JSON list of C-alpha atoms in Angstrom, two decimals:
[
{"chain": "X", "resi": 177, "resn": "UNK", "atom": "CA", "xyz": [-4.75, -24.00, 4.84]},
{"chain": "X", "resi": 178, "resn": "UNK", "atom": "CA", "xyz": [-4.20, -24.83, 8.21]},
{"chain": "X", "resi": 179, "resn": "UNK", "atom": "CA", "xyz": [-2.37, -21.79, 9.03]},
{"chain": "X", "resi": 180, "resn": "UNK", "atom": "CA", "xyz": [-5.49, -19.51, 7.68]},
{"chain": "X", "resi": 181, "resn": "UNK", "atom": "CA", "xyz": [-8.34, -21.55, 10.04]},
{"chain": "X", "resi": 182, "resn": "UNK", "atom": "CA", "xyz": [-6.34, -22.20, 12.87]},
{"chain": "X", "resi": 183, "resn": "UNK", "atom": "CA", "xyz": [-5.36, -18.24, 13.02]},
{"chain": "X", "resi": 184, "resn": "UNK", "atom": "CA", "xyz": [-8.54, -16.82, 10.56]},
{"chain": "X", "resi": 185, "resn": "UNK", "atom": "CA", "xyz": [-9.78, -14.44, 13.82]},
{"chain": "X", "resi": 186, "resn": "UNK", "atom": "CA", "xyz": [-6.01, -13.17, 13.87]},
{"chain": "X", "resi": 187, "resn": "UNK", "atom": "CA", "xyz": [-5.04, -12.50, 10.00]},
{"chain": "X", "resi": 188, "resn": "UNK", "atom": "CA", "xyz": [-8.76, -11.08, 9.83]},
{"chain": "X", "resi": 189, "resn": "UNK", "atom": "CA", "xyz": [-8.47, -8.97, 12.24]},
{"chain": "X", "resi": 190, "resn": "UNK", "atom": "CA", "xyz": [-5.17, -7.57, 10.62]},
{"chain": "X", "resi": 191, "resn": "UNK", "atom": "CA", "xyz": [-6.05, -7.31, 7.10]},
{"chain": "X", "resi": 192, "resn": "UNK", "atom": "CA", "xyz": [-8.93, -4.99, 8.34]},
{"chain": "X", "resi": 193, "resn": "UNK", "atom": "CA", "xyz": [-6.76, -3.18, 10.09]},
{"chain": "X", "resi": 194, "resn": "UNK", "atom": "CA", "xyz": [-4.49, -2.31, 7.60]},
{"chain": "X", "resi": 195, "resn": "UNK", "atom": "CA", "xyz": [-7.31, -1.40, 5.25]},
{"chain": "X", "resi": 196, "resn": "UNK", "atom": "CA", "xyz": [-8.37, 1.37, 7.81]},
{"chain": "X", "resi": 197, "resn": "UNK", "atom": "CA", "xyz": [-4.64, 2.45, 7.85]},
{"chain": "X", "resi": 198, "resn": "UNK", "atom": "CA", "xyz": [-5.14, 2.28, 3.51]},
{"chain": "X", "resi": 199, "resn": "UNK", "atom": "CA", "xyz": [-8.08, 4.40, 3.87]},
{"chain": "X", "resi": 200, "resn": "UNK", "atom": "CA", "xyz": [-6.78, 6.65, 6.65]},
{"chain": "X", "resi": 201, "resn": "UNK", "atom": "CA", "xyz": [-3.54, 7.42, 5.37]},
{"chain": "X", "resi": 202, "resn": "UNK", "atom": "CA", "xyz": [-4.71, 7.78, 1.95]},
{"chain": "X", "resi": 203, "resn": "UNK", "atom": "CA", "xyz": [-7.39, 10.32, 2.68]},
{"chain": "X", "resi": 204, "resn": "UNK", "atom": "CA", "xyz": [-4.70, 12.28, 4.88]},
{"chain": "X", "resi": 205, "resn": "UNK", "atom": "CA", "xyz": [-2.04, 11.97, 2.00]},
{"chain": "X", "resi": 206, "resn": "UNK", "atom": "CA", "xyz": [-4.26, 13.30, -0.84]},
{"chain": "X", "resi": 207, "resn": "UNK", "atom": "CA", "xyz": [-5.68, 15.81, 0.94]},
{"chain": "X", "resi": 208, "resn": "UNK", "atom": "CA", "xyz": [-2.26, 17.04, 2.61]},
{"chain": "X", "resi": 209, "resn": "UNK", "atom": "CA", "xyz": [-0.71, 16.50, -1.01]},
{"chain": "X", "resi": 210, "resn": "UNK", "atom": "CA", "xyz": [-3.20, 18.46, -2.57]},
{"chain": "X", "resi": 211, "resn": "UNK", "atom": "CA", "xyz": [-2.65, 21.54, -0.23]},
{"chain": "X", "resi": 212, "resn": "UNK", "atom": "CA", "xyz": [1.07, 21.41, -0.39]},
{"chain": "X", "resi": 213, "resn": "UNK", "atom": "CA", "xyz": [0.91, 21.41, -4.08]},
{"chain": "X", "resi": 214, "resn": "UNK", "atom": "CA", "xyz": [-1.32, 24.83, -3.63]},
{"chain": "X", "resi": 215, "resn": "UNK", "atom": "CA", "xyz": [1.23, 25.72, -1.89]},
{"chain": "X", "resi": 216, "resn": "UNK", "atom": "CA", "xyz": [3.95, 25.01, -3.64]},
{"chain": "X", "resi": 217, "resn": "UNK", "atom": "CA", "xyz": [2.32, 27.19, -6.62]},
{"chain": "X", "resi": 218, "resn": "UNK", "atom": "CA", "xyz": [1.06, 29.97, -4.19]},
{"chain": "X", "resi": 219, "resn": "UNK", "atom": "CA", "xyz": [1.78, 33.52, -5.51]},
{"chain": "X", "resi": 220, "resn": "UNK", "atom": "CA", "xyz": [2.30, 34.18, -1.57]},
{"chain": "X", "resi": 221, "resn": "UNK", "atom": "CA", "xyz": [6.57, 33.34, -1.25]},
{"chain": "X", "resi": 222, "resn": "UNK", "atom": "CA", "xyz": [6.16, 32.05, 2.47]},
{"chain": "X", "resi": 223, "resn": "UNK", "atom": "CA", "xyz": [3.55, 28.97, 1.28]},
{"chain": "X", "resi": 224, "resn": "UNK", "atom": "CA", "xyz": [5.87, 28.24, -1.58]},
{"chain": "X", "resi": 225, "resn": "UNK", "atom": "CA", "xyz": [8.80, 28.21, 1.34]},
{"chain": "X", "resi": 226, "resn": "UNK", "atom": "CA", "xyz": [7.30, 25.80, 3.49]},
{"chain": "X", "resi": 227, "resn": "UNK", "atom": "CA", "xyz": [5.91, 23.62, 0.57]},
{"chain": "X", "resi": 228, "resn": "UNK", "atom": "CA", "xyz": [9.21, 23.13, -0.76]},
{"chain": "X", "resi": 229, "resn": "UNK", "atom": "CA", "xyz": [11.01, 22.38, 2.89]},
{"chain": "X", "resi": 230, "resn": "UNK", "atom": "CA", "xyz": [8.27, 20.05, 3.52]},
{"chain": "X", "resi": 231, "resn": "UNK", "atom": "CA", "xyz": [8.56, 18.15, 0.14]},
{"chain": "X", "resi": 232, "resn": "UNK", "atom": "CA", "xyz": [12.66, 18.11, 0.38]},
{"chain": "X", "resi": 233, "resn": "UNK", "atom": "CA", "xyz": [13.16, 17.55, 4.11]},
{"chain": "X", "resi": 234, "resn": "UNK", "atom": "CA", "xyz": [10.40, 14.22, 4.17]},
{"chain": "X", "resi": 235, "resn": "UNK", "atom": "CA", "xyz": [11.05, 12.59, 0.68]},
{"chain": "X", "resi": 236, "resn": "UNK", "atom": "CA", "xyz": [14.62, 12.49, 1.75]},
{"chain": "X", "resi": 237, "resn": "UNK", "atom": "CA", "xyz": [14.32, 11.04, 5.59]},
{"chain": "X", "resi": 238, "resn": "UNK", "atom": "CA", "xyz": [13.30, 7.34, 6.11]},
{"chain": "X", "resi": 239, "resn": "UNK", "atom": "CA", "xyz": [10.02, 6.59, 6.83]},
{"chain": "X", "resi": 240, "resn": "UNK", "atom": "CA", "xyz": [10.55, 4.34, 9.54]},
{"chain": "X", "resi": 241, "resn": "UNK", "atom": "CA", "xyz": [12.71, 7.99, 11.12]},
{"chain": "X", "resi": 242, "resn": "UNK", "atom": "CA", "xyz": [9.93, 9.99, 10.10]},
{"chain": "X", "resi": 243, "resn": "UNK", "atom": "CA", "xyz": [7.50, 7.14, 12.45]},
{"chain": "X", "resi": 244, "resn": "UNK", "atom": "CA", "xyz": [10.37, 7.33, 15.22]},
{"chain": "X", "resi": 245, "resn": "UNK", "atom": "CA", "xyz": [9.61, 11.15, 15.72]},
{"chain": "X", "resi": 246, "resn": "UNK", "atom": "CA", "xyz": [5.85, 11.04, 15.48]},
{"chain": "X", "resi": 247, "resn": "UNK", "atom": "CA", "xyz": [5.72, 8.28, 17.67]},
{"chain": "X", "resi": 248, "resn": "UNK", "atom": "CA", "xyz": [8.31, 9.39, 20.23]},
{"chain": "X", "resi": 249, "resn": "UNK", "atom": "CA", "xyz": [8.58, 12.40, 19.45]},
{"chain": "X", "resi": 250, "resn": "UNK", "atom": "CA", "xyz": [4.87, 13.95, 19.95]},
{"chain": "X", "resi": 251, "resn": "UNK", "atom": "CA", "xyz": [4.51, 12.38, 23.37]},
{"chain": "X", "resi": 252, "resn": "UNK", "atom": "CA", "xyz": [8.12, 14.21, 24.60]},
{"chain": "X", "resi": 253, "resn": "UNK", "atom": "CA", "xyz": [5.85, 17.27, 23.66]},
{"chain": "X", "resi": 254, "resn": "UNK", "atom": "CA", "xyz": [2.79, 16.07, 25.71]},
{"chain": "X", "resi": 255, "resn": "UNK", "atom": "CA", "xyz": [0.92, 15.42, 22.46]},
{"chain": "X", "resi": 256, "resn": "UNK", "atom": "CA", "xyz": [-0.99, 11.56, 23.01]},
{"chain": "X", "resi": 257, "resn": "UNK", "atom": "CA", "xyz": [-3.12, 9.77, 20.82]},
{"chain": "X", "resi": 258, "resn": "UNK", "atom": "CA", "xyz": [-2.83, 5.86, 19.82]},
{"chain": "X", "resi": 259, "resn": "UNK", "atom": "CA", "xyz": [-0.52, 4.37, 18.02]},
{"chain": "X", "resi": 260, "resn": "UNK", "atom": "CA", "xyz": [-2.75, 3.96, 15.04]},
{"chain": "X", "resi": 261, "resn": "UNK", "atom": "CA", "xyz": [-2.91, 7.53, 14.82]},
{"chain": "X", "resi": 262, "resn": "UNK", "atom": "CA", "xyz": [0.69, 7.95, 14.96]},
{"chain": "X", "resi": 263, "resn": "UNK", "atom": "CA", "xyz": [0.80, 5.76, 12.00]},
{"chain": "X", "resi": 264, "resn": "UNK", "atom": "CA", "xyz": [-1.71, 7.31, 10.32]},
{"chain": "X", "resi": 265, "resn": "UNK", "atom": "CA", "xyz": [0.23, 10.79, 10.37]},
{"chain": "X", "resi": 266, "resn": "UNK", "atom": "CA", "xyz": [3.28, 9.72, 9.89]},
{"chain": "X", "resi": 267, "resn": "UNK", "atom": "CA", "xyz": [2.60, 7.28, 7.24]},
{"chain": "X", "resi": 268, "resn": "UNK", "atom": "CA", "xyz": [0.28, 10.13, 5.27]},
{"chain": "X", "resi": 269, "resn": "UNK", "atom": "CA", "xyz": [2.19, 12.95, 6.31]},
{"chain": "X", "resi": 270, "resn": "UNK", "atom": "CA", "xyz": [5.26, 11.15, 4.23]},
{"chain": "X", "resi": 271, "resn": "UNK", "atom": "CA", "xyz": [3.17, 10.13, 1.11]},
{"chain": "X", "resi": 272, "resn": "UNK", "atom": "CA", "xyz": [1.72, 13.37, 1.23]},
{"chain": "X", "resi": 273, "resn": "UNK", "atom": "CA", "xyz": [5.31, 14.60, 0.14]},
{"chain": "X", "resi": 274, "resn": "UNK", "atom": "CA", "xyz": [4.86, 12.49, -2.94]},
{"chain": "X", "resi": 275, "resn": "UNK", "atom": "CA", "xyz": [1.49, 13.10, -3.37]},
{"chain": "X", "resi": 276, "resn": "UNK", "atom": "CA", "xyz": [2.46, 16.89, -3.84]},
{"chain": "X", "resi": 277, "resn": "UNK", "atom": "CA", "xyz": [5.06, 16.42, -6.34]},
{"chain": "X", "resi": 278, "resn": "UNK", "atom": "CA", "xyz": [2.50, 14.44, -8.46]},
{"chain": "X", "resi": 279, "resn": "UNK", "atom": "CA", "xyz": [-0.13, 16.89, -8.45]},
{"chain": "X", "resi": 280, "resn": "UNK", "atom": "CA", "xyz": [2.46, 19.60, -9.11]},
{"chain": "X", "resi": 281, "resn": "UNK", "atom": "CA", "xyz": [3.47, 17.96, -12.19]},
{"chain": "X", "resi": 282, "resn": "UNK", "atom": "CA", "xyz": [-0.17, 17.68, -13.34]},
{"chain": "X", "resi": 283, "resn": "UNK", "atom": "CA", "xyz": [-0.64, 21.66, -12.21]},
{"chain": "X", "resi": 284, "resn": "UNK", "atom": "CA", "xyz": [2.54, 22.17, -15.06]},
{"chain": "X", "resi": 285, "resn": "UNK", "atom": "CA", "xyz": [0.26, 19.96, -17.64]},
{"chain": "X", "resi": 286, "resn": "UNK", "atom": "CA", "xyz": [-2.81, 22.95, -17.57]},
{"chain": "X", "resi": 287, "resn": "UNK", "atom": "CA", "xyz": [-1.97, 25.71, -20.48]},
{"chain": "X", "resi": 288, "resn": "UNK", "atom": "CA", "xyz": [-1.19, 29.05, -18.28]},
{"chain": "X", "resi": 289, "resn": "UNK", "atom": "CA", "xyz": [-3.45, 30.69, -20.70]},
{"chain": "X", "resi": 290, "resn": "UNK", "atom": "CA", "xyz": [-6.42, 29.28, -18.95]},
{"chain": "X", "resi": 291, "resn": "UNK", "atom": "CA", "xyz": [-5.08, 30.52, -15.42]},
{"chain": "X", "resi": 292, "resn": "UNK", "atom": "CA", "xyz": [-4.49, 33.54, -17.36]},
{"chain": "X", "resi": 293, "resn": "UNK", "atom": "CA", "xyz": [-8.04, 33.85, -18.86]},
{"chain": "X", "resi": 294, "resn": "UNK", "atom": "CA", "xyz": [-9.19, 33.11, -15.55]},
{"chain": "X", "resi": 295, "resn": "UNK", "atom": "CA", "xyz": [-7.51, 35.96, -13.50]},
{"chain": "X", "resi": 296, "resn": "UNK", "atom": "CA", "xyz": [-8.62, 38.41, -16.33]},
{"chain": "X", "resi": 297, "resn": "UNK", "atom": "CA", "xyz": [-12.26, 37.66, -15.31]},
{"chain": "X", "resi": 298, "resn": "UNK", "atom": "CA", "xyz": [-11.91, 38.88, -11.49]},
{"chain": "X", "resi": 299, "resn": "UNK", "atom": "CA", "xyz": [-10.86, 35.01, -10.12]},
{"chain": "X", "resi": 300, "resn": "UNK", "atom": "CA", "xyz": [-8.41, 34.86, -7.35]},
{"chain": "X", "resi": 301, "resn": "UNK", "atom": "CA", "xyz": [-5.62, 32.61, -7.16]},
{"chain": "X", "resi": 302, "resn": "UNK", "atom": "CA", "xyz": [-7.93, 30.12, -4.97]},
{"chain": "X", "resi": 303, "resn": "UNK", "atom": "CA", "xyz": [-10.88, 30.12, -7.21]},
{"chain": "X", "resi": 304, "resn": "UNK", "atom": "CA", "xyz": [-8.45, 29.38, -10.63]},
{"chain": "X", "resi": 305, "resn": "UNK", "atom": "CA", "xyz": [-6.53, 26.90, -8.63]},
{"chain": "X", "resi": 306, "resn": "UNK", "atom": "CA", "xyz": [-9.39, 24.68, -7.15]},
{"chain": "X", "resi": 307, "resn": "UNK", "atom": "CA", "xyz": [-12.18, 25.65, -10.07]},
{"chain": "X", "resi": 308, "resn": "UNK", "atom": "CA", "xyz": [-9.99, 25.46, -12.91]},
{"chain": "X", "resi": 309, "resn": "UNK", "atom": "CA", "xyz": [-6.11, 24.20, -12.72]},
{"chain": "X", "resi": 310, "resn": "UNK", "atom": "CA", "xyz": [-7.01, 21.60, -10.25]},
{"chain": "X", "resi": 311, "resn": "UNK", "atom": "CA", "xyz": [-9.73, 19.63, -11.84]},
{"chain": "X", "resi": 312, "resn": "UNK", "atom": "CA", "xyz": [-7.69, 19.39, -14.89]},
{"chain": "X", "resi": 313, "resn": "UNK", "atom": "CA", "xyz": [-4.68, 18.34, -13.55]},
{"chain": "X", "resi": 314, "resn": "UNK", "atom": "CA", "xyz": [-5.68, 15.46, -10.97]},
{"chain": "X", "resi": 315, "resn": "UNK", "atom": "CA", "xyz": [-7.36, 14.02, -14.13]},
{"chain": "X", "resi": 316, "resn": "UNK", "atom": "CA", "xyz": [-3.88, 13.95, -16.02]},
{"chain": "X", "resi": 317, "resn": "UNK", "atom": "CA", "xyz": [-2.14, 12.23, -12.68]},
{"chain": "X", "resi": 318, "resn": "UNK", "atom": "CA", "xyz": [-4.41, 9.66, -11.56]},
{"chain": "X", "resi": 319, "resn": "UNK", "atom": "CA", "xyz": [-1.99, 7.13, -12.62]},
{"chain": "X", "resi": 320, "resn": "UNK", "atom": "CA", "xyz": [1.08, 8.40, -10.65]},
{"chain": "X", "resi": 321, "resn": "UNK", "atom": "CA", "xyz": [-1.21, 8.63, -7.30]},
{"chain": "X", "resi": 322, "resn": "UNK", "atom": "CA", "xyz": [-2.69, 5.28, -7.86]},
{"chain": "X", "resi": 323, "resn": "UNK", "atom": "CA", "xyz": [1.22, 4.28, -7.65]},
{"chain": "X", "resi": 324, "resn": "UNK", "atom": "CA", "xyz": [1.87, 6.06, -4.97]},
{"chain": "X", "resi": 325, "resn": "UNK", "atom": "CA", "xyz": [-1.04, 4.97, -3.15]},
{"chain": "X", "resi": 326, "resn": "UNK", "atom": "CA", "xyz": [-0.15, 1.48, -4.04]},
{"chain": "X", "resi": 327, "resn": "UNK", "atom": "CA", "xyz": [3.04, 1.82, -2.23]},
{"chain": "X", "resi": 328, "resn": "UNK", "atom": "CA", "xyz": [1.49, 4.01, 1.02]},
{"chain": "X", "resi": 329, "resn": "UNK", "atom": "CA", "xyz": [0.01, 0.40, 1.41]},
{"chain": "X", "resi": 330, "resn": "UNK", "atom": "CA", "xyz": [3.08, -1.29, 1.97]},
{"chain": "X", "resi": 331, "resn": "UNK", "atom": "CA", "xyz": [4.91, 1.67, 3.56]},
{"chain": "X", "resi": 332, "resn": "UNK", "atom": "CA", "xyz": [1.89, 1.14, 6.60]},
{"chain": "X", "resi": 333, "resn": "UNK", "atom": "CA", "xyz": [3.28, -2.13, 7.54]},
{"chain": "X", "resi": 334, "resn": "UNK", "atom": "CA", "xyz": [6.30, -0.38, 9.18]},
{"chain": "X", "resi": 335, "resn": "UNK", "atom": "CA", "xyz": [3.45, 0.43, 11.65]},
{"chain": "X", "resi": 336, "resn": "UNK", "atom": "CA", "xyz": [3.66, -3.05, 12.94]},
{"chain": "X", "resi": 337, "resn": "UNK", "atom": "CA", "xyz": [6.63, -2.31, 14.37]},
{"chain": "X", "resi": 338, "resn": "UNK", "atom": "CA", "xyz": [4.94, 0.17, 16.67]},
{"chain": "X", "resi": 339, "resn": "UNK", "atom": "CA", "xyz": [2.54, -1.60, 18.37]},
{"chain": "X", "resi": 340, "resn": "UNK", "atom": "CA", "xyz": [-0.60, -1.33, 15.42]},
{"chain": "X", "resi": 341, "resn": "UNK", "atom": "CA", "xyz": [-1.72, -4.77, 15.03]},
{"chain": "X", "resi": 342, "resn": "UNK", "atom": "CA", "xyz": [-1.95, -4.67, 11.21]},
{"chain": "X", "resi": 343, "resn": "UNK", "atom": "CA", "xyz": [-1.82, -7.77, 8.29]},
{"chain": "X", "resi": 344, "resn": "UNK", "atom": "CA", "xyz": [1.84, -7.74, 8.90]},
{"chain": "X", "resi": 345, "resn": "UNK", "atom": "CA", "xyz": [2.16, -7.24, 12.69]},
{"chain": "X", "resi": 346, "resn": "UNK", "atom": "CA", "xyz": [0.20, -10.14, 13.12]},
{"chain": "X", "resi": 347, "resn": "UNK", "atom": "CA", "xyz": [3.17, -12.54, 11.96]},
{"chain": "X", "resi": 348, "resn": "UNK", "atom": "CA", "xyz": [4.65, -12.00, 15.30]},
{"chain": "X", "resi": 349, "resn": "UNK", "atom": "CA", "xyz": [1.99, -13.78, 17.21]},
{"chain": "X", "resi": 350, "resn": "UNK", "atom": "CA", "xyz": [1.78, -16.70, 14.62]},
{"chain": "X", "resi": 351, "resn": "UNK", "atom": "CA", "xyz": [5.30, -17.26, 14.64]},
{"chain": "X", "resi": 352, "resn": "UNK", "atom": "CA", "xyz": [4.99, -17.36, 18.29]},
{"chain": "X", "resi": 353, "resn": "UNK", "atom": "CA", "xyz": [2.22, -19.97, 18.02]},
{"chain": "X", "resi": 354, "resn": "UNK", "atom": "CA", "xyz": [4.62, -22.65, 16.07]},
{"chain": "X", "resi": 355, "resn": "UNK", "atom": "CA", "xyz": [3.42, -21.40, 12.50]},
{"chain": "X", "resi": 356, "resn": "UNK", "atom": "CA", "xyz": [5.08, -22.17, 10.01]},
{"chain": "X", "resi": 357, "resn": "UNK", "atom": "CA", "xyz": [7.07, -19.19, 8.98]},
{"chain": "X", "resi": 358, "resn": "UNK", "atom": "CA", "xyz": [6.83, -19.60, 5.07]},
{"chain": "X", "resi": 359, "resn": "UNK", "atom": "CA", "xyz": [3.06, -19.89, 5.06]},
{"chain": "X", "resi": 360, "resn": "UNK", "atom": "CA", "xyz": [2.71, -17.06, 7.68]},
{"chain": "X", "resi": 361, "resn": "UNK", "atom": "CA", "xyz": [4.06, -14.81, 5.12]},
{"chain": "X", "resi": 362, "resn": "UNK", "atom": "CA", "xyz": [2.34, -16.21, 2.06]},
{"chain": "X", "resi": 363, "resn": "UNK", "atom": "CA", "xyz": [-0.65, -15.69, 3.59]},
{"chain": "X", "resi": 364, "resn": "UNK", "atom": "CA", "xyz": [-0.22, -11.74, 4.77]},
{"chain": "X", "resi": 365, "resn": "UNK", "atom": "CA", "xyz": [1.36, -11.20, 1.40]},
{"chain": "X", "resi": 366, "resn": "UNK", "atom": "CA", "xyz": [-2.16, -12.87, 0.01]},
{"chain": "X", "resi": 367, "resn": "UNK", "atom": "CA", "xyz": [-3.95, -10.04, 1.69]},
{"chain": "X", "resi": 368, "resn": "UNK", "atom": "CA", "xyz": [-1.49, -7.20, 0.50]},
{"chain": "X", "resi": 369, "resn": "UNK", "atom": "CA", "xyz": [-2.15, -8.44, -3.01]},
{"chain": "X", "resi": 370, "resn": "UNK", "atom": "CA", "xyz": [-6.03, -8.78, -2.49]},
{"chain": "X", "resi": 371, "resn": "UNK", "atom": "CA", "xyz": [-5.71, -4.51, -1.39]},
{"chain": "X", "resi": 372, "resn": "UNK", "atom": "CA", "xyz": [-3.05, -3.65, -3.88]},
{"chain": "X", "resi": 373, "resn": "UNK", "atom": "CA", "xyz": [-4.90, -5.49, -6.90]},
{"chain": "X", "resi": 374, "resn": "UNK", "atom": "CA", "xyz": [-8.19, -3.86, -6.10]},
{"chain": "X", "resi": 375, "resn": "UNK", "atom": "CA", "xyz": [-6.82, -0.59, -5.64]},
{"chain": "X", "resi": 376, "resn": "UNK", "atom": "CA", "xyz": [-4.82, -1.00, -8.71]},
{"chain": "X", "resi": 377, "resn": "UNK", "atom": "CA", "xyz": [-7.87, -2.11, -10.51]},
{"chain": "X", "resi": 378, "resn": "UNK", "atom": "CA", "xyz": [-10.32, 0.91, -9.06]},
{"chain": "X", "resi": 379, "resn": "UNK", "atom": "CA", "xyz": [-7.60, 3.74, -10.12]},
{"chain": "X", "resi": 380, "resn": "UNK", "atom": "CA", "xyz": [-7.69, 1.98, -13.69]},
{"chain": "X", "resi": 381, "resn": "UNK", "atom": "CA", "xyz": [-11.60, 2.53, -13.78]},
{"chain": "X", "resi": 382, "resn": "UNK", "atom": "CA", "xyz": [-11.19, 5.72, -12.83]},
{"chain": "X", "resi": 383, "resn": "UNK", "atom": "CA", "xyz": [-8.30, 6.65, -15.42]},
{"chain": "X", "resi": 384, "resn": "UNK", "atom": "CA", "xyz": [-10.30, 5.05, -18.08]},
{"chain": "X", "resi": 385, "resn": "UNK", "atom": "CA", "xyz": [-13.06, 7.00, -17.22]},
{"chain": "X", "resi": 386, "resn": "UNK", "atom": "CA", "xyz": [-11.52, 9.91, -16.92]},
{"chain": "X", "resi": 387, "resn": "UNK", "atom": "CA", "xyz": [-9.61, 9.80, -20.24]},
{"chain": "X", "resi": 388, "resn": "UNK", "atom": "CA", "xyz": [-13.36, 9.64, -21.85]},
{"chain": "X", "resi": 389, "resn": "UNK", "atom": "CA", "xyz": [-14.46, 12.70, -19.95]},
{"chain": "X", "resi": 390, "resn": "UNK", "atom": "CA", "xyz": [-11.73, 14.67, -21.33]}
]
């Protein structure tokens, strides 16, 4: 316990960190997901080009490559913003890759008689994807995104390594204090598992609830 209370500022400091990374990168991975499905199913063959170079170029690169671009890459090209940022698009930009495949497969679950039905009534492809494909098919692929998600949370600590003083980064410091190196990392992987539990808990709620609406 001594290692919490001597260094509580520190590993609190951290843990809150990498929940705004959690929150950050998730909202940028399920939106950015979402799209590239879209685009993956677009009637329009240039959207369904870049959807699929997307999804094959970044699930097959490392993410700590991927991290190495953004966040040397973008400032070769006079692009600047902090290194949280940096995570935060590189991290989400990569689980949006994933993201994408998921919702795909739940956009394959919806009968194409209802997309069908739904052209026949005057609908473009944007109205029948977001009004009526969509809606039905996040519900059938909560759990896969909750997994996903899940893992986006343990893919951020790689940020540590650039600088973003998150849960994990702050190990570095500790250790530097005299710590004790074994109860440093209980104690960050404590806070991973407080995150991942909850989130795993919240996406169960919301598949449970879910499965009733249907």
């Amino acid at each position: 316990m001594n290692v919490l209370s001597d260094n509580w500022d520190l590993i609190r400091d951290g843990f809150f960190t990498t929940l705004e990374l959690t929150v950050l990168c998730g909202l940028v991975a399920l939106v950015g997901g979402t799209l590239l499905a879209a685009c993956r199913v677009s009637p329009v063959p240039p959207l369904r080009w870049f959807g699929t170079a997307y999804v094959n170029v970044v699930r097959n690169t490392p993410l700590t490559l991927i991290m190495l671009v953004v966040g040397l890459g973008f400032p070769k090209l006079n692009i600047h913003f902090s290194f949280i940022t940096f995570a935060v698009i590189a991290v989400g930009g990569y689980t949006a890759a994933f993201i994408c495949e998921a919702v795909r497969s739940g956009i394959n679950t919806v009968p194409i008689g209802q997309a069908e039905a739904a052209r026949s009534l005057g609908m473009s492809f944007t109205q029948v994807l977001t009004l009526v494909v969509l809606p039905q098919a996040l519900r059938a692929v909560v759990p896969p995104i909750g997994s996903l998600l899940i893992a986006m949370v343990r893919n951020s600590a790689i940020a540590s390594a650039f600088n973003v003083h998150d849960l994990f980064g702050t190990s570095a410091e500790m250790v530097e204090n005299g710590e004790n190196v074994l109860l440093i990392f209980l104690w960050i992987a404590i806070g991973y598992l407080l995150i991942t539990l909850t989130m795993s808990a919240l996406f169960a709620a919301l598949e449970k609830k879910l499965a009733v609406a249907r």
